[in-house]
Coordinates of C-alpha atoms in Angstrom, one line a residue:
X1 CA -19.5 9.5 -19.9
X2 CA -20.7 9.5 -16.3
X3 CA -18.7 11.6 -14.1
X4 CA -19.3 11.2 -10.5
X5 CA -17.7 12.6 -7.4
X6 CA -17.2 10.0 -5.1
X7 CA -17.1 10.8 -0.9
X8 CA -14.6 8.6 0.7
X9 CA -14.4 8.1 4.4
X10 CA -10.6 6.7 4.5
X11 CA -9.1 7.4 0.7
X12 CA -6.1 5.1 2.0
X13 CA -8.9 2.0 2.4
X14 CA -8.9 -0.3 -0.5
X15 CA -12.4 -0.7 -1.0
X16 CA -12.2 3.0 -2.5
X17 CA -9.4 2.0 -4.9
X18 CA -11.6 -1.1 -5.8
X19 CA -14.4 1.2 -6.1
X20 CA -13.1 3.6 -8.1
X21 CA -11.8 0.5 -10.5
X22 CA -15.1 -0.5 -10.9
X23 CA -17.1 2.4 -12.1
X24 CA -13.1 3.5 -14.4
X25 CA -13.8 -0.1 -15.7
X26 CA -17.8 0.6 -16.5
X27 CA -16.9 3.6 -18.2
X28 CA -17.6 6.3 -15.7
X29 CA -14.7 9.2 -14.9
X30 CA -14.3 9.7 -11.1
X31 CA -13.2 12.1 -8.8
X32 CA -12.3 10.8 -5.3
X33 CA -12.8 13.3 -2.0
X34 CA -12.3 12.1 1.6
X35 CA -10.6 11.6 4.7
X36 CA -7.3 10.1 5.2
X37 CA -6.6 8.1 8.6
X38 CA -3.8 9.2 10.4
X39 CA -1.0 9.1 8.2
X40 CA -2.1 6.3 5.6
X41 CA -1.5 7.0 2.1
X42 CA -4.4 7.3 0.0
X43 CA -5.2 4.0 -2.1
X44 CA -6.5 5.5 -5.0
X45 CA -4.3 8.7 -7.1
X46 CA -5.4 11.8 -7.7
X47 CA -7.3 12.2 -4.4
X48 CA -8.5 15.4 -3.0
X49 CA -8.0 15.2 0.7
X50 CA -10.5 16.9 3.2
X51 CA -8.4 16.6 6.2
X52 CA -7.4 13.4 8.9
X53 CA -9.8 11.6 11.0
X54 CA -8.9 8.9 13.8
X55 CA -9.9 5.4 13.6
X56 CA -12.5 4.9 16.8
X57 CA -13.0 8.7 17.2
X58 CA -16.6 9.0 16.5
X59 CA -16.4 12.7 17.7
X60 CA -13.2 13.6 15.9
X61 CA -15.0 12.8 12.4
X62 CA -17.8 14.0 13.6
X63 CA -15.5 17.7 13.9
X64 CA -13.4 16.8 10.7
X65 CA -16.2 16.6 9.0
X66 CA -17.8 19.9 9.8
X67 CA -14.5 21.4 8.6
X68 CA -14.5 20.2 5.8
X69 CA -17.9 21.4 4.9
X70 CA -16.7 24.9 5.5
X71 CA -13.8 24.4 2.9
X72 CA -15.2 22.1 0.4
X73 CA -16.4 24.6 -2.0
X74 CA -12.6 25.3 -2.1
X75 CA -11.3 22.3 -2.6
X76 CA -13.8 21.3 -5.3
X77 CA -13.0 24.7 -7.2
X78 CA -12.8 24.4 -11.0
X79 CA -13.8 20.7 -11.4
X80 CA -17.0 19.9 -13.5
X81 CA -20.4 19.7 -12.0
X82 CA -20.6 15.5 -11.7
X83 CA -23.2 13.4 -13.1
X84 CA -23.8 12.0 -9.6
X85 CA -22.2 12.1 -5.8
X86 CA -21.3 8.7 -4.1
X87 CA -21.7 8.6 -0.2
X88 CA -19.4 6.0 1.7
X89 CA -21.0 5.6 5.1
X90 CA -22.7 8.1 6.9
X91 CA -20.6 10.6 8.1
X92 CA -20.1 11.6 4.2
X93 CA -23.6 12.3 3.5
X94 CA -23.6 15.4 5.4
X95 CA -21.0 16.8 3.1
X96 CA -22.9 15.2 0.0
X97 CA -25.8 17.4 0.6
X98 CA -23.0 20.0 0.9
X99 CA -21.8 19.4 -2.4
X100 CA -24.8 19.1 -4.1
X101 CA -25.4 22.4 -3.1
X102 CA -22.1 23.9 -4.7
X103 CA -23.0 22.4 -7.7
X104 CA -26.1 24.3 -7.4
X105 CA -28.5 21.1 -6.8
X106 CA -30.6 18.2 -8.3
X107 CA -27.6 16.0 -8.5
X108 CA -28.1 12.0 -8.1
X109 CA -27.6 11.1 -4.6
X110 CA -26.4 7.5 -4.3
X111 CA -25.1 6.5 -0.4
X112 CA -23.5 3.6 0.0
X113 CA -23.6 1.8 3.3
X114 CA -21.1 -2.0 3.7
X115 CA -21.3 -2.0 7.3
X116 CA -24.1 -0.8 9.9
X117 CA -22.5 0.8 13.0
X118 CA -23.5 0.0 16.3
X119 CA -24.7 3.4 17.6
X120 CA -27.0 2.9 14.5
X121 CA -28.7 0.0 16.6
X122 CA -28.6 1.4 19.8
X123 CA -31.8 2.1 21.6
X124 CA -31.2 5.3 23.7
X125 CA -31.3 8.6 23.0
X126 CA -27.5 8.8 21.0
X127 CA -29.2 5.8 18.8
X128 CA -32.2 7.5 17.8
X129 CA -30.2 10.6 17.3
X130 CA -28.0 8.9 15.1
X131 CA -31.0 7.5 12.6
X132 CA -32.8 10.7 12.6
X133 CA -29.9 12.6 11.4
X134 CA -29.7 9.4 8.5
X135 CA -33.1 9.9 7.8
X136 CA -32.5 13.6 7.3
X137 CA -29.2 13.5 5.2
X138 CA -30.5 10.6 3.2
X139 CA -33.8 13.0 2.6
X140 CA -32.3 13.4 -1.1
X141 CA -30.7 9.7 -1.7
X142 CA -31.3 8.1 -5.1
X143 CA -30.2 4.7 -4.5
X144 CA -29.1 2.9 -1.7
X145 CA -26.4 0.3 -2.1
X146 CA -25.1 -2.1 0.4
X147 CA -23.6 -5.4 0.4
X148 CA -25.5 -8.1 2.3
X149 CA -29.6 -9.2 2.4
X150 CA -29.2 -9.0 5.9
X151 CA -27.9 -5.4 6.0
X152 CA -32.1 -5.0 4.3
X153 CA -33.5 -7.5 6.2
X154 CA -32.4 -6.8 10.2
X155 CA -31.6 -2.8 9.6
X156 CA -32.7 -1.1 6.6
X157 CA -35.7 -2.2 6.2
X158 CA -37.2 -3.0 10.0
X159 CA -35.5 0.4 12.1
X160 CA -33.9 2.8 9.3
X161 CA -36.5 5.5 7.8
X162 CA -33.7 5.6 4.9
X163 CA -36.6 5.8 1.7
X164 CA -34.9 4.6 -1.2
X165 CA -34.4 2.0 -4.0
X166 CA -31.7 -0.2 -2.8
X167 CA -29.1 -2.4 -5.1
X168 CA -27.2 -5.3 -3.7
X169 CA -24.1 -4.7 -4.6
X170 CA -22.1 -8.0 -2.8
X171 CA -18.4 -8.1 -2.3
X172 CA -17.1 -9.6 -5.2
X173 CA -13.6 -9.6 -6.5
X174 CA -12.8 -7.4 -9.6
X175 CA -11.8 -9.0 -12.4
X176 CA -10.9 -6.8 -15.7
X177 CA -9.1 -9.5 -17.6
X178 CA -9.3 -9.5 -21.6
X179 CA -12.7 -12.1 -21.2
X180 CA -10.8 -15.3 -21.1
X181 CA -11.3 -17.0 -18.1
X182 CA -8.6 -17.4 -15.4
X183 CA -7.2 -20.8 -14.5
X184 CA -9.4 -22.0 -12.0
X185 CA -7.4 -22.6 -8.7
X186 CA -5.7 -25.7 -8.1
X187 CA -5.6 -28.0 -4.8
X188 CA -2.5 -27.5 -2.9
X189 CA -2.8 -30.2 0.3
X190 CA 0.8 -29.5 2.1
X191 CA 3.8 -31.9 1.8
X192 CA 4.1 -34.5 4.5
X193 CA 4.7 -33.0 7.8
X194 CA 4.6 -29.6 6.6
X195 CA 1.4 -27.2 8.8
X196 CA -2.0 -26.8 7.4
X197 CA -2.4 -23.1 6.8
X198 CA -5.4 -21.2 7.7
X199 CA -5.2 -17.3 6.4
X200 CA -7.2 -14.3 8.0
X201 CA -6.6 -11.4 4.9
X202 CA -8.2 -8.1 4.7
X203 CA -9.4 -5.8 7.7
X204 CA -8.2 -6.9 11.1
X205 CA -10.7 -5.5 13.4
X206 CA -11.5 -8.6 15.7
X207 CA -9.5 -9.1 18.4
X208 CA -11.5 -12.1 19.6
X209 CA -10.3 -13.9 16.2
X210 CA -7.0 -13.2 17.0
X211 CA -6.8 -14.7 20.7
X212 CA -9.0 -17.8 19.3
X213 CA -6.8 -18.3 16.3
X214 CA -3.6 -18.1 18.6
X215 CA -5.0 -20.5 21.1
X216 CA -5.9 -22.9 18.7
X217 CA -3.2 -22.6 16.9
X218 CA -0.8 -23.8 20.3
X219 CA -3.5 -26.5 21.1
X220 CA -2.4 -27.8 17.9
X221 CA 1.5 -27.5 18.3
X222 CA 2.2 -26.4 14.6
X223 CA 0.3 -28.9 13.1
X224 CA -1.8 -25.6 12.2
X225 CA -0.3 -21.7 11.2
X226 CA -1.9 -18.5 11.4
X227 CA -1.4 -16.2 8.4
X228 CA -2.5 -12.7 8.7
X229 CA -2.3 -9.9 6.1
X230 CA -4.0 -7.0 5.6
X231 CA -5.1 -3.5 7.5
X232 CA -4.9 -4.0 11.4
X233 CA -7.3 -2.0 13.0
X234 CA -4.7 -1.3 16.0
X235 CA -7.4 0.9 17.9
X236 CA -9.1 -2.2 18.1
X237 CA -5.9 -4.5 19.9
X238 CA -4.2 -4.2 23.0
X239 CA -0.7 -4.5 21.1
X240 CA -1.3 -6.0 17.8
X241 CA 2.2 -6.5 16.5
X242 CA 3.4 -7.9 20.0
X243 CA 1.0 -10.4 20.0
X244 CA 1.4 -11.8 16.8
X245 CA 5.6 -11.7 17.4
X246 CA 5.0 -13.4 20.4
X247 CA 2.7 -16.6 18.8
X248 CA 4.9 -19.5 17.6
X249 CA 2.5 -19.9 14.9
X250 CA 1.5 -17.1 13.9
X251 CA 2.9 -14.7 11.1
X252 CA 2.0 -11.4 10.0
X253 CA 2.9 -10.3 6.3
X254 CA 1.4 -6.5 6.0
X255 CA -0.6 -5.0 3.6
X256 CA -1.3 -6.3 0.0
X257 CA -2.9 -4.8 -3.5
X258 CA -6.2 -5.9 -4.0
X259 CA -7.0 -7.8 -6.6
X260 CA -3.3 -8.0 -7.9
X261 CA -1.7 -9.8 -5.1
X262 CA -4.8 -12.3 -4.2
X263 CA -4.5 -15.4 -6.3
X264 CA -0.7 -15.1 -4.8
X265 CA -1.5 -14.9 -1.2
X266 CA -4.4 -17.4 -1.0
X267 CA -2.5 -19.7 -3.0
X268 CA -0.2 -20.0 0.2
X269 CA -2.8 -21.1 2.4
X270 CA -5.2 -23.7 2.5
X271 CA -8.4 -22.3 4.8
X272 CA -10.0 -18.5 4.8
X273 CA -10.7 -17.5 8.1
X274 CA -14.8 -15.9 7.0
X275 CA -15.2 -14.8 11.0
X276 CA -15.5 -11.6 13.0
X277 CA -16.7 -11.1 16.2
X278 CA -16.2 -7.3 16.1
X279 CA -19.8 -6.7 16.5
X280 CA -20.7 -9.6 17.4
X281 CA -24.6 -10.5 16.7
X282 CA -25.2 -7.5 14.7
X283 CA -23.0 -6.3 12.1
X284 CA -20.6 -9.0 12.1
X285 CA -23.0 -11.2 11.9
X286 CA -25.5 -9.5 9.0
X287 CA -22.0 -9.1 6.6
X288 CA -21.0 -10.9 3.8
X289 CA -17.1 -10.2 3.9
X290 CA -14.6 -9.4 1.3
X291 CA -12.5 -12.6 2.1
X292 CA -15.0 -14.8 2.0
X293 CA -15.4 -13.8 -1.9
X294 CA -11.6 -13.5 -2.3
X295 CA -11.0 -16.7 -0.8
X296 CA -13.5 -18.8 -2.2
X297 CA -12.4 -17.5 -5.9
X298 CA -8.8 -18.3 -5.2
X299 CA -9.7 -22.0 -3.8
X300 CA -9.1 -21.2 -0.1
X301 CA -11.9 -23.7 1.8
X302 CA -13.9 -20.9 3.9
X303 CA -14.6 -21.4 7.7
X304 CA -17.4 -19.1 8.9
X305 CA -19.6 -19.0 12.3
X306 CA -22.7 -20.8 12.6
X307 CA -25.5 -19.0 12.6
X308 CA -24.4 -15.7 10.3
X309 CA -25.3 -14.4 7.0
X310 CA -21.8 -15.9 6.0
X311 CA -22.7 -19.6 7.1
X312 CA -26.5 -18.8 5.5
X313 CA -24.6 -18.0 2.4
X314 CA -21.9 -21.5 2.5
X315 CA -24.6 -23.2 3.1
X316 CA -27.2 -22.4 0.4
X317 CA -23.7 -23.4 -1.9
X318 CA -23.2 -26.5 -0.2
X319 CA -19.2 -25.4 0.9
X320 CA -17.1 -24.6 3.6
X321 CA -16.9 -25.2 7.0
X322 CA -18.9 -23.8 10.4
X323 CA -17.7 -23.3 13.8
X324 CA -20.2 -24.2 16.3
X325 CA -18.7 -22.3 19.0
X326 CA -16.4 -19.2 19.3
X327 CA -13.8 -21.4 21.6
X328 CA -10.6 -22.8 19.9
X329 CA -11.8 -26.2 21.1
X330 CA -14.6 -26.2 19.1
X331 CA -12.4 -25.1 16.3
X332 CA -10.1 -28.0 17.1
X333 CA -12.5 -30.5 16.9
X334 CA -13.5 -29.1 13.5
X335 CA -10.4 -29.2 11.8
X336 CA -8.7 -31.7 13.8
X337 CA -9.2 -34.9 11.7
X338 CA -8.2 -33.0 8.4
X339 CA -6.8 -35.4 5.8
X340 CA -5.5 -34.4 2.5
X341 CA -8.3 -36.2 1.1
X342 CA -11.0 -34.7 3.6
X343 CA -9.4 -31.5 2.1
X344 CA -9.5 -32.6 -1.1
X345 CA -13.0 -32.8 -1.1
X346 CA -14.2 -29.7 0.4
X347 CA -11.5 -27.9 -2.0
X348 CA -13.5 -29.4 -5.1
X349 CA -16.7 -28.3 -3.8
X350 CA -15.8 -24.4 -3.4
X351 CA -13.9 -25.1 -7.1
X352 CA -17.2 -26.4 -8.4
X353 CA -19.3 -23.3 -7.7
X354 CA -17.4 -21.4 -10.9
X355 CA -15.8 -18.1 -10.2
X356 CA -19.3 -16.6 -11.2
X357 CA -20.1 -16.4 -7.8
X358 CA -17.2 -14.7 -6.5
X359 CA -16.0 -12.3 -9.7
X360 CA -17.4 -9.0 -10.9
X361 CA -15.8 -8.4 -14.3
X362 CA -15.8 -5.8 -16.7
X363 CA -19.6 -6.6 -18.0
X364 CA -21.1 -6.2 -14.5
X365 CA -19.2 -2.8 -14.3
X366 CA -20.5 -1.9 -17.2
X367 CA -23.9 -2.9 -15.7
X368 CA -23.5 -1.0 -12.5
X369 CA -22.4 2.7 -14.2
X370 CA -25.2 1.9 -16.5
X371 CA -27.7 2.0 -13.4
X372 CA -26.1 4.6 -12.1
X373 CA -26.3 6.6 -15.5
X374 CA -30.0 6.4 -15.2
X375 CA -30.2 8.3 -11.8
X376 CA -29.4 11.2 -13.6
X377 CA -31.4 14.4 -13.4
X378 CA -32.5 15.7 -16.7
X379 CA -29.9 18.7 -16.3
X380 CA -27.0 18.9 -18.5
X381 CA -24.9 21.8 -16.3
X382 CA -22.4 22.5 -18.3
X383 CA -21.0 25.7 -15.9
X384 CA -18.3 24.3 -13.8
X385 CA -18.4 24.4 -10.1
X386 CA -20.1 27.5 -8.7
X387 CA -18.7 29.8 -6.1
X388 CA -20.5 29.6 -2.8
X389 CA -22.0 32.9 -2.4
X390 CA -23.5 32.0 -6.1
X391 CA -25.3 29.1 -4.6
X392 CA -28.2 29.5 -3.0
X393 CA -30.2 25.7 -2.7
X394 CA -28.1 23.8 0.1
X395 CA -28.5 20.2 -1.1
X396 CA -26.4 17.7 -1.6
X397 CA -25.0 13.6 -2.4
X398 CA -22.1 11.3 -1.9
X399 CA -20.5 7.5 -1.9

């Protein structure tokens, strides 16, 4: 069995719960280590917590996580020296190389990256700063994973100095079901007179999406609703839940378990809102988000932004819709002679692409800790976890 210590910059986000899923599900025994935001609960159990960092406080983790180098031989005391060490994001490979080291070394680095910051792509001083200290932590990384082509084609390949293999690993939703295949999702046009419904599920980070959506939404008096669910980013709003109470139509449901709660959540709306503006023309427009896997497997139709990896990737399949412009007129005139037999159409095109496309089941987890197995050194440590004035290399490795 592959045990692997896995380095999590928010344990209460649920990509580390569906993480840790997928390598349970491939056969791999993990240990989760990280940060917790404020005071969010942690999403996956059994979590060792390394302290609290601040959403938007770039220098804060930056401190957290130099405490938490200082104590992590402690808080890793008495568990097994792991088969490999998972980096999420940057900030945890610092204290991968730091592990590493208490392990006493030559552990499998793998460091997985979903999102490219901007200071990454900056081209100052604090920007080259930034990729040097990448190049440096990621001196010992194994394999690279990330999510989108475009994440290799406009960063890690043309401006990081990141050497390593790299896996595309894309967004997909986890399905562990017995083999038999799920119903596929069924149309659901609304009843006469009752509003088309457009949902925006996941991470709310964009507050550009939210203002567009709420314009358009009163532009179309109720013949269209806004439903919102998910994480709010509130760092990133003026006043998130004020805005959404005060928006006739517009609703905001909280937080759901993902994938439990998706085929019940998308089957209450009838469009997945695929678009983010929150770095606009660089990340957000290089990603390939959750939703728009989530959606697309549950039958929402997806509408992304012209000119993304998102709409590059709708269009190679032949589905969804694109936004021209980021103005909710242009979103208005795209929606706004929607029958339910225009619907109807575009429905059975996202239904035709199979849930291939959009699953990862048990197999491909199987397939992934199977990869990862391979990174293995040829070191069979059975000692467990070494004090630190025992260890004397100072590398290290994390997810």
């Amino acid at each position: 069995m592959l045990d692997v210590l896995y380095l999590a910059h928010d344990v209460a986000d649920p990509a580390i719960r569906r993480r840790t899923m997928t390598l349970e599900a491939g056969g791999a025994k993990v240990t989760v280590a990280g940060f917790r935001r404020g005071a969010d609960t942690p999403a996956a159990t059994g979590v060792i917590e390394l302290g609290i960092t601040r959403d938007g406080k770039f220098a804060q983790r930056v401190a957290a996580v130099g405490k938490a180098a200082v104590v992590l031989a402690g808080k890793l005391r008495g568990m097994g020296r792991p088969g490999i060490i998972i980096a999420r994001n940057l900030e945890m490979l610092a204290l991968a190389n730091r592990a590493n080291a208490i392990f006493g070394g030559n552990i499998p680095i793998v460091y997985e990256c979903l999102d490219i910051h901007r200071l990454l792509l900056r081209k100052d001083f604090a920007g080259r700063s930034l990729r040097a200290a990448e190049q440096y932590l990621g001196r010992n990384v194994s394999l690279l994973v990330t999510s989108s082509p475009a994440f290799i084609e406009n960063y890690f390949r043309p401006i990081s100095q990141l050497k390593a293999p790299t896996l595309l690993l894309e967004n997909k939703v986890i399905d562990l079901g017995d083999g038999a295949a799920e119903k596929p999702p069924l149309p659901r046009p609304p009843e006469p007179g009752a509003p088309w419904k457009i949902g925006w599920f996941g991470a709310l980070r964009c507050q550009k999406s939210l203002k567009l959506l709420a314009e358009f939404s009163r532009a179309m008096n109720g013949r269209f609703e806004i439903v919102l669910r998910g994480r709010p980013a509130y760092s990133e709003f003026d006043d998130f839940d004020g805005f959404v109470k005060d928006e006739p139509f517009m609703t905001f449901h909280g937080s759901y378990k993902n994938p439990e709660d998706l085929a019940a959540i998308y089957h209450e709306v009838h469009f997945s809102w695929g678009i983010d503006f929150f770095e606009e023309g660089l990340n957000s427009s290089w990603l390939l988000p959750n939703r728009l896997y989530e959606g697309c497997r549950h039958g929402a139709v997806p509408i992304a932004m012209r000119g993304t990896e998102t709409a590059r990737f709708l269009s190679a399949k032949h589905i969804g819709l694109l936004l021209d412009r980021a103005e909710s007129a242009a979103l208005a005139h795209l929606l706004a002679d929607m029958t339910p037999a225009r619907y109807l159409m575009e429905f059975d095109r996202v239904a035709g692409t199979g849930s291939g496309s959009w699953v990862f089941d048990k197999a491909d987890c199987q397939r992934l800790v199977s990869r990862l197995s391979a990174l293995r050194a040829n070191d069979a440590h059975p000692a467990l976890m070494q004090e630190p004035s025992q260890t004397q290399s100072n590398k290290g490795g994390l997810l």
